[in-house]
CSV table of C-alpha atoms in Angstrom, one decimal:
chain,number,residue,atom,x,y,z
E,1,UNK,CA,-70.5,-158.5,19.6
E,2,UNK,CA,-69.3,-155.5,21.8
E,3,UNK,CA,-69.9,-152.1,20.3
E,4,UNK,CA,-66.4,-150.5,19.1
E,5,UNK,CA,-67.7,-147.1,20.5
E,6,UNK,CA,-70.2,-145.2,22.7
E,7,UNK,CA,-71.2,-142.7,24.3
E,8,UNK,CA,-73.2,-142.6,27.7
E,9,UNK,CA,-75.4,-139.7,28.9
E,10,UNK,CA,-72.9,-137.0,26.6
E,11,UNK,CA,-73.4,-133.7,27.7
E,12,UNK,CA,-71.2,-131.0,26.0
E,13,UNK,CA,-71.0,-127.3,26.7
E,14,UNK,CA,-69.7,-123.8,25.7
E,15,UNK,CA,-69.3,-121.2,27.4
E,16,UNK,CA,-70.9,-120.1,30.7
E,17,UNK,CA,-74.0,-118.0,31.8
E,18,UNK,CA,-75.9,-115.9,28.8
E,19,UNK,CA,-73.2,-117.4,26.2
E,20,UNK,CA,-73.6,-121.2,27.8
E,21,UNK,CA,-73.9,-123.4,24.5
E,22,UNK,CA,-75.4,-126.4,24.8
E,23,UNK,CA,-73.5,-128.7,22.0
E,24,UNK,CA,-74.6,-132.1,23.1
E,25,UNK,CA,-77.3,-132.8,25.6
E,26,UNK,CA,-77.2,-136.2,27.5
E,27,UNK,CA,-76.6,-138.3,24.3
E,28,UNK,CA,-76.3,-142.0,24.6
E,29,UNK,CA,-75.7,-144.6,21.5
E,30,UNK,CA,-73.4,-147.3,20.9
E,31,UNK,CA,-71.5,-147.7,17.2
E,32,UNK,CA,-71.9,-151.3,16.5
E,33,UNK,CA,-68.5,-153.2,15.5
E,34,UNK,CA,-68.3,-153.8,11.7
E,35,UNK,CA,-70.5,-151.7,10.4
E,36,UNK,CA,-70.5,-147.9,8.7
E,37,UNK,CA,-72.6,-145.3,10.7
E,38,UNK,CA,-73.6,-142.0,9.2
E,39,UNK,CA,-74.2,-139.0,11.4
E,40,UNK,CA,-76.2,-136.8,10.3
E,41,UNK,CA,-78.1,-133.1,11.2
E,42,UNK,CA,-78.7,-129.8,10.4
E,43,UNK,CA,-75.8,-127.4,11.0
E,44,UNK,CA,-75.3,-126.6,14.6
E,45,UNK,CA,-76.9,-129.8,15.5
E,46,UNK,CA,-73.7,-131.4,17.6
E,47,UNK,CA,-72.7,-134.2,14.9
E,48,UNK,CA,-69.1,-133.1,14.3
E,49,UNK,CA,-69.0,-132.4,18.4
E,50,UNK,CA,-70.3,-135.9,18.9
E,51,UNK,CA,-67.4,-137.1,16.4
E,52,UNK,CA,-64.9,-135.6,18.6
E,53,UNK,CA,-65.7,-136.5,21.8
E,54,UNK,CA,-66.3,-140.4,20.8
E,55,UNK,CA,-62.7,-139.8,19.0
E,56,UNK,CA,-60.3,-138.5,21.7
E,57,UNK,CA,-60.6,-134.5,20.0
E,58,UNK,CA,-62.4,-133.4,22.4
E,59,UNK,CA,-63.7,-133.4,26.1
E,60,UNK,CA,-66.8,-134.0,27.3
E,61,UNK,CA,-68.7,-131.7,30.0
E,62,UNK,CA,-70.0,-134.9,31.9
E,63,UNK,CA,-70.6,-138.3,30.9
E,64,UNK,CA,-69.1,-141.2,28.8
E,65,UNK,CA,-67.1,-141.3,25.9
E,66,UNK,CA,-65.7,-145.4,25.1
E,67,UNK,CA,-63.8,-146.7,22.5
E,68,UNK,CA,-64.2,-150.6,23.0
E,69,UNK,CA,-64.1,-150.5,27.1
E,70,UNK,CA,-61.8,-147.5,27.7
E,71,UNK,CA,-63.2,-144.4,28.5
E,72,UNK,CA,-61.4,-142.1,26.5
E,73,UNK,CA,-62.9,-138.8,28.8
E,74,UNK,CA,-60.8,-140.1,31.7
E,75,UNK,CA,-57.4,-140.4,30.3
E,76,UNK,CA,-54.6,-137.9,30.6
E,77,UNK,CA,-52.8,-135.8,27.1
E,78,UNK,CA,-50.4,-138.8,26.9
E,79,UNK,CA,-53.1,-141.6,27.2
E,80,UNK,CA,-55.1,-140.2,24.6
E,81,UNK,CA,-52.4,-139.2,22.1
E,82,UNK,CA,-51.5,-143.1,22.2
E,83,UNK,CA,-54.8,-144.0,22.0
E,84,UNK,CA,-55.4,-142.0,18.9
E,85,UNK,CA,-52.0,-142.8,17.1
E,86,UNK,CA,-53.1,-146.9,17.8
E,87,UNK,CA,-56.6,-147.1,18.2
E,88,UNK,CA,-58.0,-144.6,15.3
E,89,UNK,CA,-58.3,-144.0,12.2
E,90,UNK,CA,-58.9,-140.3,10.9
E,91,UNK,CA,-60.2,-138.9,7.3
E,92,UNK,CA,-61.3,-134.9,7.2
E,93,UNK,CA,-62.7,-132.7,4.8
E,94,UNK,CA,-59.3,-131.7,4.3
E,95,UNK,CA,-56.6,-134.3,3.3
E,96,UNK,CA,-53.8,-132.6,5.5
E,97,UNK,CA,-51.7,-134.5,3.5
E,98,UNK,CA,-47.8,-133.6,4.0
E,99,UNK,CA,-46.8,-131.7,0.3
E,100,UNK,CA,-43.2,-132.7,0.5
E,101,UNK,CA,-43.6,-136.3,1.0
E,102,UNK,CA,-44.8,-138.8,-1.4
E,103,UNK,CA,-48.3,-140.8,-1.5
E,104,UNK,CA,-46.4,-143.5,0.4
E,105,UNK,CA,-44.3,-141.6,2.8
E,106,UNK,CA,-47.7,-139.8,3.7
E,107,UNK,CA,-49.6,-143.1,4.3
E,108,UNK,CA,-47.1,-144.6,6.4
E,109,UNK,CA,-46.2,-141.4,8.5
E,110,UNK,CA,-48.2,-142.0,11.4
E,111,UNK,CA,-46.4,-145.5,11.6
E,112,UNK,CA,-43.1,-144.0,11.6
E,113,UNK,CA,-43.9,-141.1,14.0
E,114,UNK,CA,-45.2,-144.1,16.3
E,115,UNK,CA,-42.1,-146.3,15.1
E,116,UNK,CA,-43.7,-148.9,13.7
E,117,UNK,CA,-43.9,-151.0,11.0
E,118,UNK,CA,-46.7,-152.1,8.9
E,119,UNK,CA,-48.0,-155.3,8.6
E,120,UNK,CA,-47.0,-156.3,4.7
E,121,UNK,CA,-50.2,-158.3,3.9
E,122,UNK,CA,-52.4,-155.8,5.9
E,123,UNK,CA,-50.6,-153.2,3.8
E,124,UNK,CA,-50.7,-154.6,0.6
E,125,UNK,CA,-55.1,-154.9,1.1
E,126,UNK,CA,-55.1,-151.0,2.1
E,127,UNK,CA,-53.4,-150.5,-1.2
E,128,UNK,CA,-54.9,-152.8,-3.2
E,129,UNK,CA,-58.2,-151.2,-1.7
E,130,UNK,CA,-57.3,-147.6,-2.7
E,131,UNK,CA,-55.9,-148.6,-5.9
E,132,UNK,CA,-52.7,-146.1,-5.7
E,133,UNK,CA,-50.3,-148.9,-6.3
E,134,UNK,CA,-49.2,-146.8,-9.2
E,135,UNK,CA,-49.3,-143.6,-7.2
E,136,UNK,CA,-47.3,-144.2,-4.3
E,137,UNK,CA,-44.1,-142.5,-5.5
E,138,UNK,CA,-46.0,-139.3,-6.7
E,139,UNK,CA,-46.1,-135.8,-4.3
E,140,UNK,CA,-49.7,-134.7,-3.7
E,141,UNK,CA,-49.3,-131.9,-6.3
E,142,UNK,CA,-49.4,-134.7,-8.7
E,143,UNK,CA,-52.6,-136.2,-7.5
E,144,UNK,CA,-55.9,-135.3,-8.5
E,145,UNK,CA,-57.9,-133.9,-5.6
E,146,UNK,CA,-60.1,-137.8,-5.3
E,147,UNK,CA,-56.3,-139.3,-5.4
E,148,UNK,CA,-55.5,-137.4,-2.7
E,149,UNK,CA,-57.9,-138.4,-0.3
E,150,UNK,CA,-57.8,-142.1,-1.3
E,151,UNK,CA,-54.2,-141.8,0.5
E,152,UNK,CA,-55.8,-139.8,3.5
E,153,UNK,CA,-58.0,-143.1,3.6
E,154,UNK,CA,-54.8,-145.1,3.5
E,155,UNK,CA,-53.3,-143.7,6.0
E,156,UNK,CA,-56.6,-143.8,8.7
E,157,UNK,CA,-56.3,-147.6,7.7
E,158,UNK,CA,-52.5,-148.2,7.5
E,159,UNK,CA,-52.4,-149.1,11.2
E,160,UNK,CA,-55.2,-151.0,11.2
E,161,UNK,CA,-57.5,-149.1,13.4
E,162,UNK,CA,-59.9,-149.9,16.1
E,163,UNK,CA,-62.4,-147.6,14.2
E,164,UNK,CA,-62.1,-145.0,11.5
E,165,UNK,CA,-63.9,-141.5,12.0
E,166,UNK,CA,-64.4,-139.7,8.9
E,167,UNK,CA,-65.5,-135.9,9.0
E,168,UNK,CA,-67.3,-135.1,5.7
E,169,UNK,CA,-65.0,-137.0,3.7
E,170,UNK,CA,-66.5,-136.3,0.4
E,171,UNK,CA,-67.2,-132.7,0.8
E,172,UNK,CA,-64.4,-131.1,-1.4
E,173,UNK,CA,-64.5,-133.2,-4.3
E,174,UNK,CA,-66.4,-134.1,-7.3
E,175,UNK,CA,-69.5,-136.5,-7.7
E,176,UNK,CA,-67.2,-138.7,-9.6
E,177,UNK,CA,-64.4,-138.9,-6.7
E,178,UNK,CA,-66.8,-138.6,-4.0
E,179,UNK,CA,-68.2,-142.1,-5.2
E,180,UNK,CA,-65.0,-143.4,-5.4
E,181,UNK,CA,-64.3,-142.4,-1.8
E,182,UNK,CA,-67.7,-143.9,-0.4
E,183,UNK,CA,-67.4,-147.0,-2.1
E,184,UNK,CA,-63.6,-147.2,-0.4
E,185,UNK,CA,-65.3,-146.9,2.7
E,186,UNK,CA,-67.9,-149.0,2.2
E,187,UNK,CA,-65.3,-152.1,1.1
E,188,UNK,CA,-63.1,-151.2,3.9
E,189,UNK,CA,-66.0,-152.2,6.6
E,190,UNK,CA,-67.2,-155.4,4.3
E,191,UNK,CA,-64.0,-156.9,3.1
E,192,UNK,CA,-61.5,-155.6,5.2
E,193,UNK,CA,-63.3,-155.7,8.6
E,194,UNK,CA,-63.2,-152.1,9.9
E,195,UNK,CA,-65.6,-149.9,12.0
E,196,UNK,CA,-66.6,-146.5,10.2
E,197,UNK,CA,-68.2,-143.4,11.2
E,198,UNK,CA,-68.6,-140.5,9.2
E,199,UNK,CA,-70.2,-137.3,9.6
E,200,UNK,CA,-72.2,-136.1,6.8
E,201,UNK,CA,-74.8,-133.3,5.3
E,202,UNK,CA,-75.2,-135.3,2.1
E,203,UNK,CA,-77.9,-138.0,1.4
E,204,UNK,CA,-75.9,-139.8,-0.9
E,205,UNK,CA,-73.1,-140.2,1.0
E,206,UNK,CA,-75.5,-141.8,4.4
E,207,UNK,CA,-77.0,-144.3,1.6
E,208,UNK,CA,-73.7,-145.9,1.5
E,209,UNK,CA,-74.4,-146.7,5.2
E,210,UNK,CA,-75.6,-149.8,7.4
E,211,UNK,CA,-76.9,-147.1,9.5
E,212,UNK,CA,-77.8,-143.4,10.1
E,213,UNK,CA,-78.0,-141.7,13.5
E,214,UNK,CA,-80.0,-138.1,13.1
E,215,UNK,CA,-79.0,-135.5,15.4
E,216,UNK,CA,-80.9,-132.0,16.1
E,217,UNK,CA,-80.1,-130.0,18.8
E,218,UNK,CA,-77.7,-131.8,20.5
E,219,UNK,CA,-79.8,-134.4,20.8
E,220,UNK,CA,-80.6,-138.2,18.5
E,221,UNK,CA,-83.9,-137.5,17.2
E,222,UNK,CA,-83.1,-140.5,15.0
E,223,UNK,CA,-81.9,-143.8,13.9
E,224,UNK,CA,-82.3,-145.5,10.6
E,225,UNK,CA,-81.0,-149.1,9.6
E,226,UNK,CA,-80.0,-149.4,6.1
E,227,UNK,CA,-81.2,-145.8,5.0
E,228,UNK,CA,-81.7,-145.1,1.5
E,229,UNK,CA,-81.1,-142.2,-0.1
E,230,UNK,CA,-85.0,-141.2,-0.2
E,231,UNK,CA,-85.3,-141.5,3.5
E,232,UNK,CA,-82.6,-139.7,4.5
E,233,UNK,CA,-83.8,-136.8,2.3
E,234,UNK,CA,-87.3,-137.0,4.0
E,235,UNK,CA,-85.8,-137.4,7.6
E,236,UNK,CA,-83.4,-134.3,6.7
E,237,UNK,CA,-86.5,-132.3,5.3
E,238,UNK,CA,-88.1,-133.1,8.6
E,239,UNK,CA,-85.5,-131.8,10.8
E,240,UNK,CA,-84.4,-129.0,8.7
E,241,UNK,CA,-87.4,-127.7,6.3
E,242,UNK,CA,-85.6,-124.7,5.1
E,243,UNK,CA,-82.5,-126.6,3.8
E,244,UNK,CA,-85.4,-129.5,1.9
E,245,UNK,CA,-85.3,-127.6,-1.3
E,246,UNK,CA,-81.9,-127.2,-1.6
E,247,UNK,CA,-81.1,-130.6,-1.2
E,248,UNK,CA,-83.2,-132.0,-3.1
E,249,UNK,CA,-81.4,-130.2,-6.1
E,250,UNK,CA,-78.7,-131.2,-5.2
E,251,UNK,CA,-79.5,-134.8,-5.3
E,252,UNK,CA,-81.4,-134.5,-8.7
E,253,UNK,CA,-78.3,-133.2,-10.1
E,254,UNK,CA,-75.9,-135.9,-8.8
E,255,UNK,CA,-78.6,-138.8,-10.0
E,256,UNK,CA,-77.8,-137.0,-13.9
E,257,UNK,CA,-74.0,-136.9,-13.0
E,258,UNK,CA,-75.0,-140.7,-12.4
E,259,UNK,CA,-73.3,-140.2,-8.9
C-alpha cells in the first residue's frame, strides 16, 4: 500500500544570516496509509513545522512535501486551498469552532463553503463515532469543552479526508475528555478507515498510536512501532532530560485519574 504522506529530504528555514533558523533539516519519512502516527519532540524540535509542511500550512525551504503522489510544495495558493478543503482533515489545540452556528452547522461548514454535500451513510458513521447525535442542535457555549472538540473531529472527518492532521488535540481538556478524544481517533483509523497524524508532548496520548516518529532538532532521531506509554516516556527522557521529571508526574497523576 502507498503511503498517504511524505516527505523527502525536508529542509525548513527562518530567517537569514546570524538569525538563520534551522526548523527542519533534510527530513525524510513516509506516513503509512491506515494507520495513527504520533509526532513527537522536545519544544523547538520541528514537529508542528513538520505538520505543516506535510499539510499544505506551510512551505518548505527545499525538498518534498506529498500527500498521496502530489507534491503539495509545488502547487500554487489556489491548488493548495483545494487540496486542503478536499484532501485533509484538521483538529488543533483550539476547536476554532464558529460560536454562532450550531454543532451541526459547524461540522458541515467546510462542505458548504466547498458546496458540497455529505455523503448520508458516511455522515451518519462520523456521528455515530463522535456520539453528538443529541448535540447537533446546540451552540458551542452549550458544549462542554471535550463536546466541543468531538465536533472539531467531525468536521476534519465530515469530508472524508485523505488524512487527518491533528495538532495537540488533547491539550486543553481534561484527562477524562482527552481519552475520549484519543479513543475517537483511534476508531476513526480502525473502523472507519482514515489516516491520522497528530503532534503531541504527551506520552499517553502517542500510546494510542500504531506508531511514533521522535524528532530533535529538526531532525528523526526516532521511530517506534506500537509505542507504549513506558517507552515513549524513556525515549522523551532521552531526548529531553530536563523535562523527564516533569513528565513523569504528570503521567503518575493521569494513571490515578485512571486516564
Amino acid at each position: 500500500m502507498s503511503p498517504a504522506a511524505a516527505v523527502e529530504n525536508l529542509t525548513k528555514t527562518y530567517g537569514s544570516g546570524d538569525a538563520r533558523v534551522v526548523a527542519l533539516d533534510g527530513v525524510s519519512v513516509e506516513i503509512l496509509t491506515g494507520q495513527l502516527t504520533a509526532v513527537m519532540g522536545p519544544s523547538g524540535s520541528g514537529k508542528s513545522t513538520l505538520m505543516h509542511c506535510m499539510a499544505g500550512l506551510d512551505r518548505p525551504t527545499s525538498g518534498r512535501a506529498l500527500l498521496g503522489s502530489t507534491d503539495v510544495a509545488t502547487l500554487k495558493d489556489r491548488q493548495l486551498t483545494k487540496l486542503r478543503r478536499e484532501r485533509i482533515g484538521f483538529i488543533f489545540q483550539q476547536f476554532n469552532l464558529v460560536p454562532t452556528l450550531s454543532a451541526e452547522e459547524n461540522i458541515l461548514l467546510p462542505l458548504s463553503i466547498a458546496g458540497r454535500k455529505p455523503d448520508p451513510d458516511w455522515y451518519a458513521e462520523v456521528i455515530e463515532a463522535v456520539a453528538l447525535a443529541d448535540r447537533l442542535t446546540h451552540k458551542p457555549s452549550e458544549l462542554s469543552g471535550g463536546q466541543q472538540q468531538r465536533v472539531a473531529c467531525a468536521r476534519a472527518l465530515a469530508g472524508r479526508p485523505d488524512v487527518i492532521f491533528a495538532d495537540e488535540p488533547t491539550g486543553n481538556l481534561d484527562s477524562v475528555s482527552a481519552t475520549e478524544i484519543l479513543e475517537f481517533l483511534r476508531r476513526s483509523v480502525d473502523d472507519l478507515g482514515r489516516t491520522v497524524v497528530m503532534v503531541t508532548h504527551d506520552p499517553y496520548s502517542a500510546s494510542y498510536a500504531d506508531r511514533a516518529l521522535f524528532l530533535a532538532d529538526g531532525q528523526i532521531v526516532d521511530d517506534v512501532t506500537e509505542p507504549t506509554h513506558e517507552v515513549v516516556l524513556e525515549t522523551m527522557a532521552r531526548l529531553d532530560p530536563r523535562r523527564s521529571r516533569s513528565t513523569r508526574g504528570r503521567a503518575g497523576l493521569e494513571v490515578l485519574v485512571g486516564a
